[in-house]
C-alpha positions as a printed NumPy array, in Angstrom:
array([[ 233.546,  363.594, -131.637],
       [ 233.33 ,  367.626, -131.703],
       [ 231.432,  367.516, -128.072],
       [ 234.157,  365.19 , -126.596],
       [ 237.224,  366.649, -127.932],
       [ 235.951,  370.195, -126.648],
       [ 235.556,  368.381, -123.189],
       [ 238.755,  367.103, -123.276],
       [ 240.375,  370.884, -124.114],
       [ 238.126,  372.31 , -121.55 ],
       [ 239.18 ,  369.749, -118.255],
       [ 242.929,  370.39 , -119.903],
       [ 242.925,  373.663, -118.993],
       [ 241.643,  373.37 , -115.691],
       [ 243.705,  370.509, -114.588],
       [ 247.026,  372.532, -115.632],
       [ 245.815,  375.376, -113.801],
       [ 245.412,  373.471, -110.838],
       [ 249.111,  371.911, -111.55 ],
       [ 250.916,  374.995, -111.776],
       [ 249.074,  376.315, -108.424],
       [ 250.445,  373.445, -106.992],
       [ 253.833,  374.032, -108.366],
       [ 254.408,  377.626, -107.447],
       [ 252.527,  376.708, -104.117],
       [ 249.566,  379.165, -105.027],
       [ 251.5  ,  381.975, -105.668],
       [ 249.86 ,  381.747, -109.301],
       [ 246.333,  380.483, -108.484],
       [ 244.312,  377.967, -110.659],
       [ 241.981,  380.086, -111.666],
       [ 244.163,  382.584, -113.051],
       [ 246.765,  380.094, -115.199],
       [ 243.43 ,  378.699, -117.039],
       [ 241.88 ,  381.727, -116.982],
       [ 245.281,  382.991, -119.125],
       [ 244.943,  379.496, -121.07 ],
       [ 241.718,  380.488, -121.811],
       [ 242.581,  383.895, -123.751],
       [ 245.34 ,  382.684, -125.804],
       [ 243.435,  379.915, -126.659],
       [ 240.546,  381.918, -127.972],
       [ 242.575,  384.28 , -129.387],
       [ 244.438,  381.315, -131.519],
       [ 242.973,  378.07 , -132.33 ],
       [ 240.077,  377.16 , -129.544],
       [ 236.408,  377.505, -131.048],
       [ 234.517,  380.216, -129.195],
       [ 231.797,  378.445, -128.387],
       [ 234.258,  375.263, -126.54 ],
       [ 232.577,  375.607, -123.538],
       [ 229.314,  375.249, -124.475],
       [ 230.007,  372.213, -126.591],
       [ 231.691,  370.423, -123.806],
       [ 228.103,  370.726, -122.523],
       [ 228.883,  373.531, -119.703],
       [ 226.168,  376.301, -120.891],
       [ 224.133,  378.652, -119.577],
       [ 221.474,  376.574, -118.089],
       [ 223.68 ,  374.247, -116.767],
       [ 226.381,  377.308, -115.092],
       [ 222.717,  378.33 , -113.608],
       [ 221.986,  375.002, -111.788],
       [ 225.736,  374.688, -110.535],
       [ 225.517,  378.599, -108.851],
       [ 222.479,  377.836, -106.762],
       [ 223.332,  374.163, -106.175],
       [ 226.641,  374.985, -104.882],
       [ 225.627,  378.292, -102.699],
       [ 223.863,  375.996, -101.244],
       [ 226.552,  373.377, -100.411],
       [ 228.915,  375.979,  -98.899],
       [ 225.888,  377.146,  -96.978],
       [ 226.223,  373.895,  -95.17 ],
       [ 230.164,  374.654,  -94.535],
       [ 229.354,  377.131,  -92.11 ],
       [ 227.4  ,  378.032,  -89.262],
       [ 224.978,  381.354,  -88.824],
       [ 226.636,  382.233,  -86.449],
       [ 229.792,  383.06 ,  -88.415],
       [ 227.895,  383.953,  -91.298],
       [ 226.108,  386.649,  -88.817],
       [ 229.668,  387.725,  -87.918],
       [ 230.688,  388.534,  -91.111],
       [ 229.248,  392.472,  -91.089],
       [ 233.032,  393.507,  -90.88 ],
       [ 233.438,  392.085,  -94.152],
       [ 231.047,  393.366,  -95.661],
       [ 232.171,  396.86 ,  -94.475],
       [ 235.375,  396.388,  -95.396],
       [ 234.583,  395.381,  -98.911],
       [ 231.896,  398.078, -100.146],
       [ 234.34 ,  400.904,  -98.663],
       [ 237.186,  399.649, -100.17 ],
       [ 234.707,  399.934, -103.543],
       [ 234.295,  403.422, -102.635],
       [ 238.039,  403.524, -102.295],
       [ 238.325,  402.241, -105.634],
       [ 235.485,  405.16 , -107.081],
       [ 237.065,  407.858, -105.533],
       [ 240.921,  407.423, -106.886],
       [ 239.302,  406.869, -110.529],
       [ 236.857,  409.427, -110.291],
       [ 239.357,  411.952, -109.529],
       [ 243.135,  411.036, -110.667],
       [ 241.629,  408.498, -113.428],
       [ 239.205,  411.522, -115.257],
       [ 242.805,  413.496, -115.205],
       [ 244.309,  411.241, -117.254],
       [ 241.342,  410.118, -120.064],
       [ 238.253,  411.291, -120.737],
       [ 235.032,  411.41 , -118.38 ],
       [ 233.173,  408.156, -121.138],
       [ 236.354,  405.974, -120.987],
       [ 236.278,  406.296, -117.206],
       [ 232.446,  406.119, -116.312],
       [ 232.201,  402.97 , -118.728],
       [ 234.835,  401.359, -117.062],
       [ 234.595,  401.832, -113.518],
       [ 231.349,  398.952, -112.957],
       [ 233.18 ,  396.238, -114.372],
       [ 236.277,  396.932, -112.638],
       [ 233.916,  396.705, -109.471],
       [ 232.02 ,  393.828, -110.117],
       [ 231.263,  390.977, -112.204],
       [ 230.043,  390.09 , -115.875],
       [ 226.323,  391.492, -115.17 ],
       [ 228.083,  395.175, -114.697],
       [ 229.932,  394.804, -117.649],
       [ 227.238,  393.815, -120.004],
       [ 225.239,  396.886, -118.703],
       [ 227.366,  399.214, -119.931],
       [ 227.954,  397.701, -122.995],
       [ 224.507,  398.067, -123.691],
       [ 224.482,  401.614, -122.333],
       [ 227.555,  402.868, -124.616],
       [ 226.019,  401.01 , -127.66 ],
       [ 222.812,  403.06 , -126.989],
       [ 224.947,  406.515, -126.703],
       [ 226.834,  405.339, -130.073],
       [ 229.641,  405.633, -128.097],
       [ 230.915,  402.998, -130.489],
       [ 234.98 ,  403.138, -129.783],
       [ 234.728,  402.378, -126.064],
       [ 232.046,  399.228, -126.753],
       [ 234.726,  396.974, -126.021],
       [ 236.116,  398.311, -123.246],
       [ 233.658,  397.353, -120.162],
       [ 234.012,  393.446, -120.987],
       [ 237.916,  393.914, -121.556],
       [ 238.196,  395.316, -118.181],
       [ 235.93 ,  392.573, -116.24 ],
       [ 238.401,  389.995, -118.873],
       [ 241.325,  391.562, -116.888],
       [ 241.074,  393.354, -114.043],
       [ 240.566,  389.349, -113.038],
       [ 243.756,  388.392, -114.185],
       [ 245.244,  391.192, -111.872],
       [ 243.499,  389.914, -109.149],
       [ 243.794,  386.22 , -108.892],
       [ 247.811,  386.488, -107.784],
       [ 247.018,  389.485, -105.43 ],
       [ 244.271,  387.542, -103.855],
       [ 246.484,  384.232, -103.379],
       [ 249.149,  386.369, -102.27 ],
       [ 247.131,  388.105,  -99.666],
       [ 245.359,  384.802,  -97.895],
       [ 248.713,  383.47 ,  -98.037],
       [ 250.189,  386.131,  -95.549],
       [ 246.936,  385.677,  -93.495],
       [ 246.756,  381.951,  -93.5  ],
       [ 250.458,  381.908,  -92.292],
       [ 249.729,  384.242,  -89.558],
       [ 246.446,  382.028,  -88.58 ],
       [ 248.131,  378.613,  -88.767],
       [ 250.769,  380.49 ,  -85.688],
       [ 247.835,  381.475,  -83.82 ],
       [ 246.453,  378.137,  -83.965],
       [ 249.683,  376.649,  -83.084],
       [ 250.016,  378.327,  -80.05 ],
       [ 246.277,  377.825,  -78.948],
       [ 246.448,  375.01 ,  -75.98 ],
       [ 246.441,  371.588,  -77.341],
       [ 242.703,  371.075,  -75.871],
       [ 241.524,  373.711,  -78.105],
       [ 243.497,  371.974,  -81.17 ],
       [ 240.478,  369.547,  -82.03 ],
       [ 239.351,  370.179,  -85.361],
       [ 237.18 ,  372.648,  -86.169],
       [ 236.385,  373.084,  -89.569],
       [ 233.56 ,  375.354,  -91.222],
       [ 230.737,  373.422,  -88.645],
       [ 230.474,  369.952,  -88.283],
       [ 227.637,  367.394,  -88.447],
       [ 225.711,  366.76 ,  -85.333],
       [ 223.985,  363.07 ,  -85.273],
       [ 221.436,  365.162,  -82.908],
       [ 220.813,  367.098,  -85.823],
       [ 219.509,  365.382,  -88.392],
       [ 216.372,  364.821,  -89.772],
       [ 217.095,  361.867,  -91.701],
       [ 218.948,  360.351,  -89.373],
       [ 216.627,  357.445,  -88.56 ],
       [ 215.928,  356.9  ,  -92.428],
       [ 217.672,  353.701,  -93.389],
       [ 221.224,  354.321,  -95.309],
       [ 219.887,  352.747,  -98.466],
       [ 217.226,  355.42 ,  -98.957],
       [ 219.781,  358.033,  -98.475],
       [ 221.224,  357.822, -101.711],
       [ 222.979,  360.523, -103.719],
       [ 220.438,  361.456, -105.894],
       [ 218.298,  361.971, -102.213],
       [ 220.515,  364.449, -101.56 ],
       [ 220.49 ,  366.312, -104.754],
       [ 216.563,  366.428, -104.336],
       [ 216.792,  368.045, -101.13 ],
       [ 219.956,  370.947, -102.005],
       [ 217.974,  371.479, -105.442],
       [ 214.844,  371.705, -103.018],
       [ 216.193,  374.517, -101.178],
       [ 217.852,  376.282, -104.041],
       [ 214.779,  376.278, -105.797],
       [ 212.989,  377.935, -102.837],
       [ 215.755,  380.416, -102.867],
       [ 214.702,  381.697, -106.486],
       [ 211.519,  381.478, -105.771],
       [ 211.179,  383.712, -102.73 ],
       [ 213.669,  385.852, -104.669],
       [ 211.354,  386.455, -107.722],
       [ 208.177,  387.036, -104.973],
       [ 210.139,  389.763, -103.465],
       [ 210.676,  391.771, -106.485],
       [ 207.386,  391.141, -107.875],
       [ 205.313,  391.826, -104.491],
       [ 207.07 ,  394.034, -102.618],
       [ 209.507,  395.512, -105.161],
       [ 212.467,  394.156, -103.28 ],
       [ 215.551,  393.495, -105.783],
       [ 217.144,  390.621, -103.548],
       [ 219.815,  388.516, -105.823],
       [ 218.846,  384.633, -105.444],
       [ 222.361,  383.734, -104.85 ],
       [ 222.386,  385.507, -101.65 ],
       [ 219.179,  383.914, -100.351],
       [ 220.453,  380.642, -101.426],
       [ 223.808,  381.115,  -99.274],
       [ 221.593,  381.798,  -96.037],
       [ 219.009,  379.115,  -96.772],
       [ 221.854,  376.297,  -97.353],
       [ 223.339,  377.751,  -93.407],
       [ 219.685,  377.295,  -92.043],
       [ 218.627,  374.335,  -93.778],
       [ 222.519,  372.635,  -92.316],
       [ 221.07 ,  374.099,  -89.129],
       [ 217.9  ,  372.278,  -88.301],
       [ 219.563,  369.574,  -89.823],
       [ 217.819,  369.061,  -93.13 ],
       [ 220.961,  369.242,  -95.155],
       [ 224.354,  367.566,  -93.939],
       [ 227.42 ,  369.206,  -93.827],
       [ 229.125,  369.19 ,  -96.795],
       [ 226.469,  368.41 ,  -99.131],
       [ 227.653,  368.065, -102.369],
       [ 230.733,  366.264, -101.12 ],
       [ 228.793,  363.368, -100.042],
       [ 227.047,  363.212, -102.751],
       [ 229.776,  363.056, -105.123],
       [ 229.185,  365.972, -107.167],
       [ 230.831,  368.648, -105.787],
       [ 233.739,  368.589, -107.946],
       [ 231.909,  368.573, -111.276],
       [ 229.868,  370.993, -110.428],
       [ 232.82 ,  373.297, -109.372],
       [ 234.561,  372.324, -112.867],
       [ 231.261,  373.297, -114.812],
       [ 230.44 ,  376.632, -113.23 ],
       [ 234.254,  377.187, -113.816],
       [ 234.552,  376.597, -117.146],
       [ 231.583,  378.516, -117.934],
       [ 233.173,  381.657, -116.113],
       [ 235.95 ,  381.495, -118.105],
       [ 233.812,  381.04 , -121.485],
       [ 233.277,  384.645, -121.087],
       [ 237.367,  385.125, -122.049],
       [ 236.024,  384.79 , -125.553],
       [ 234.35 ,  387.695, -125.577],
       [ 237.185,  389.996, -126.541],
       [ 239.87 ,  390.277, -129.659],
       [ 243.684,  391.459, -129.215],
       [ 243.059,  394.283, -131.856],
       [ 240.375,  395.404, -129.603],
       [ 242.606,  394.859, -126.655],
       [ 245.192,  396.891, -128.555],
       [ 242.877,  399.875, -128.27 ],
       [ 242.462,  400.36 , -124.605],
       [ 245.047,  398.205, -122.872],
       [ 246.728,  401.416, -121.464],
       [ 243.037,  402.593, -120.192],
       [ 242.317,  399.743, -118.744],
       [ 245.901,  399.284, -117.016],
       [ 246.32 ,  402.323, -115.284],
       [ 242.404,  402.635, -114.162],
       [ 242.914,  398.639, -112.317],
       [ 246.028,  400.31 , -111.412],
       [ 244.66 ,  403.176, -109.638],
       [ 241.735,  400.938, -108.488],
       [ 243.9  ,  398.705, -106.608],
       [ 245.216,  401.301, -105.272],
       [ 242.381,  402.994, -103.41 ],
       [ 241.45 ,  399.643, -102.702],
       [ 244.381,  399.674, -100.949],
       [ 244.601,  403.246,  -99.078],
       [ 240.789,  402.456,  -97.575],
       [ 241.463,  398.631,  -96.525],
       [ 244.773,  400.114,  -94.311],
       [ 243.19 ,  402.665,  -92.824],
       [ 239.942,  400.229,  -92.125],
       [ 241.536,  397.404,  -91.021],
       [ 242.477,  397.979,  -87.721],
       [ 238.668,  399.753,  -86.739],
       [ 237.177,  396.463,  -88.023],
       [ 239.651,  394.368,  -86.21 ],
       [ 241.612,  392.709,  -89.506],
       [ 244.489,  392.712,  -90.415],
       [ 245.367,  394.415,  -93.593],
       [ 245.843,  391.592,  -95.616],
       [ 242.792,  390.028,  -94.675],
       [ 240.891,  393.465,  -94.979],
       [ 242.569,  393.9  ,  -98.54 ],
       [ 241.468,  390.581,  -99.815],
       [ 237.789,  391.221,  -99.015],
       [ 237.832,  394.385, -100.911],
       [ 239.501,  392.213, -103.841],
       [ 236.384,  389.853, -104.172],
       [ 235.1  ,  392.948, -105.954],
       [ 237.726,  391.638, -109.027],
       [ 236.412,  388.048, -109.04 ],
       [ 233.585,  387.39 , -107.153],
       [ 231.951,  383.253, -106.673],
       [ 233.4  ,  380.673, -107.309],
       [ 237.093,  382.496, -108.068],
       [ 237.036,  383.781, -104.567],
       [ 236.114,  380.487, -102.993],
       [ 238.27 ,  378.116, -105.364],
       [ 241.79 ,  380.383, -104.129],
       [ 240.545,  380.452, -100.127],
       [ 240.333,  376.748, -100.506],
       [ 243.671,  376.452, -102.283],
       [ 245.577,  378.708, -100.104],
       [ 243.952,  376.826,  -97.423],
       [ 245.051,  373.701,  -98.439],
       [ 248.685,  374.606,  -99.027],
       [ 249.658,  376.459,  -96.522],
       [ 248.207,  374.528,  -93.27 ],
       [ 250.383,  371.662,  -91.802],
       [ 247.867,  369.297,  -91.662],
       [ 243.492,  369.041,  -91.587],
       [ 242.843,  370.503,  -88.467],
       [ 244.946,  373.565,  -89.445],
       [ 243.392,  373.675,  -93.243],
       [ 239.762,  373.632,  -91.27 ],
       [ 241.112,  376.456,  -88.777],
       [ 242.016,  378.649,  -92.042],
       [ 238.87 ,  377.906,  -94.001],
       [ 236.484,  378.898,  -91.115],
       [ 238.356,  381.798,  -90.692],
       [ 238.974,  382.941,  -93.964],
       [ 236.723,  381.362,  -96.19 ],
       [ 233.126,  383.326,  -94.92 ],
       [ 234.95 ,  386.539,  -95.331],
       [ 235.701,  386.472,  -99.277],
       [ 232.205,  385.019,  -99.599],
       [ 229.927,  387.89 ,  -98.043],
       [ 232.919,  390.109,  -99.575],
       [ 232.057,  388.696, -103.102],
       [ 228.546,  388.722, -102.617],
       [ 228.737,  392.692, -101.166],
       [ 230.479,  393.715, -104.138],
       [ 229.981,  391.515, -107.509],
       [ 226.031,  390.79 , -106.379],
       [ 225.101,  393.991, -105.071],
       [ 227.32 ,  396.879, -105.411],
       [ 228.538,  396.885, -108.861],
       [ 224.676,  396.275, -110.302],
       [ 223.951,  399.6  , -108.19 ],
       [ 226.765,  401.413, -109.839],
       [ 226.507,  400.047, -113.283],
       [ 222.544,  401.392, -112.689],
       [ 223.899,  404.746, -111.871],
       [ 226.882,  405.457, -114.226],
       [ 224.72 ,  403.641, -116.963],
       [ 222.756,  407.832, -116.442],
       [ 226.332,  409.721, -116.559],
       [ 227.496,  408.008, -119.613]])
């Protein structure tokens, strides 16, 4: 009963997440209303191991990151994920933005430890964090252990509204220019689209191509992702994160028409998937007490505060050069506070609510949606492992 019950608590919290996004309209995003759930929950009554009793552990969060790379590999073309060098730009400078305005105000205000040890995770993801966790236990820096998880905990929960906030001033302005497009140009769009001409399968009879075909061929190509991924770095020495390579193989496998679009959708799993890497994500809330909060709250609020802020000052000035808009140029620096599948679960809501109708939500998504991913990937995959490697040395 113990494995069901946590289940039930688990899809709970997700499901009123996604109702109050849908009450406020996305102002407060899903992700951040269970995300909050989350913390009180584990710092009250919920278990800490919940997650991983309702079966969503760290094998299975595994399988659901390259599965589903691979899916929204399929959701675009490579073309557009070719175009996306802007973003990419956009996001590691507003990082620098973000290392600069701590480095300087933020080592004015606290010491040079509290700063160094909390400037990765407020770049990046859980993998930055963890490093220097390990690097202050090592310096028996003991009174600032907690403080790079605490800051990945909530420099997210800063984020999430900003983000939603952001896409929705750029989705608005998108859905005009689509409006005013001429009305031959108004056919939907969408990510890409399946082309009969395209696929490989398509003279295979329909009763062969059942779900579990498809789920052989997307865990096919994620598994030659990892794979090529662990022969780079043990051949040529070439540290190239798996998730990345499973992004551009899902694009070229859609391409030559070995995967359809969509991929998961069709198969039916794409929602459980989503639910499971999720909930997993947010197992990580756990990880952190309120009397250890009570420490370093002030730390960590003014150093996200002053992050956002050069995140800010280098986006504006940026934008315009790299042909965004400011919003749009801000958001893709702001992957750096959530990363997959946060910064594709708020494109798609944002998406959803603010376009009119399908062939607007499509306009919005290919627009928007390959931006925060290369974004997230620039930042959580890359850059904050290469500057949790180098502060891990000034600690």
């Amino acid at each position: 009963m113990q494995f069901i019950i946590s289940f039930l608590v688990v899809m709970l919290f997700l499901m009123l997440g996604e109702w109050v996004s849908s009450l406020t309209h996305t102002y407060i995003p899903s992700v951040f209303m269970t995300a909050v759930l989350f913390v009180l929950g584990y710092w009250t009554f919920l278990p800490k191991d919940v997650v991983a009793t309702a079966s969503f552990g760290t094998n299975f969060s595994t399988i659901c990151v390259g599965l589903l790379l691979v899916h929204l590999g399929t959701l675009m073309s490579l073309k557009k994920l070719l175009e996306q060098w802007r973003a990419v730009c956009i996001a590691l400078l507003g990082v620098c933005g973000t290392l600069i305005l701590t480095l300087t105000i933020g080592t004015l205000i606290f010491d040079w430890h509290t700063v160094v040890a909390a400037i990765p995770p407020l770049t990046g993801g859980l993998v930055s964090a963890l490093l220097m966790t390990d690097g202050l236990k090592a310096q028996g820096i003991q009174t600032l252990v907690a403080l790079p998880v605490s800051m990945f905990i909530f420099h997210s929960l800063f984020g999430y509204p900003l983000i939603s906030w952001l896409l929705k001033k750029e989705g608005g302005r998108l859905v005009n220019e689509y409006q005013k497009q001429p009305v031959k140009q108004m056919a939907p769009t969408g990510l890409d689209n399946d082309s009969n001409e395209n696929n490989l399968f398509k003279k295979m009879p329909a009763k062969y191509q059942t779900s579990a075909f498809i789920l052989v061929k997307v865990a096919l190509i994620a598994a030659l992702s990892s794979g090529l991924s662990i022969a780079l770095k043990t051949y040529l020495h070439i540290d190239l994160n798996s998730n990345v390579i499973c992004l551009i193989f899902g694009v070229l496998a859609h391409q030559v028409g070995f995967l359809e679009s969509d991929v998961l959708t069709k198969a039916g799993v794409y929602n459980w998937l989503m639910y499971g890497l999720l909930a997993y994500i947010f197992a990580q809330l756990s990880l952190t007490t309120p009397h250890q909060m009570g420490t370093i709250i002030v730390q960590i609020i003014v150093l996200i505060m002053l992050g956002l802020l050069g995140m800010f000052i280098a986006s504006s000035l940026l934008a315009k050069p790299f042909k965004m808009t400011w919003q749009m140029a801000y958001a893709c620096s702001l992957t750096s506070l959530c990363g997959f599948p946060a910064d594709y679960v708020i494109t798609s809501e944002v998406s959803h609510e603010v376009a009119n109708n399908k062939e607007e939500e499509a306009y919005l998504m290919e627009n928007m949606m390959p931006k925060m991913l290369v974004g997230g990937f620039a930042t959580v995959s890359v850059a904050s492992i290469i500057i949790a490697s180098v502060f891990l040395k000034l600690l």
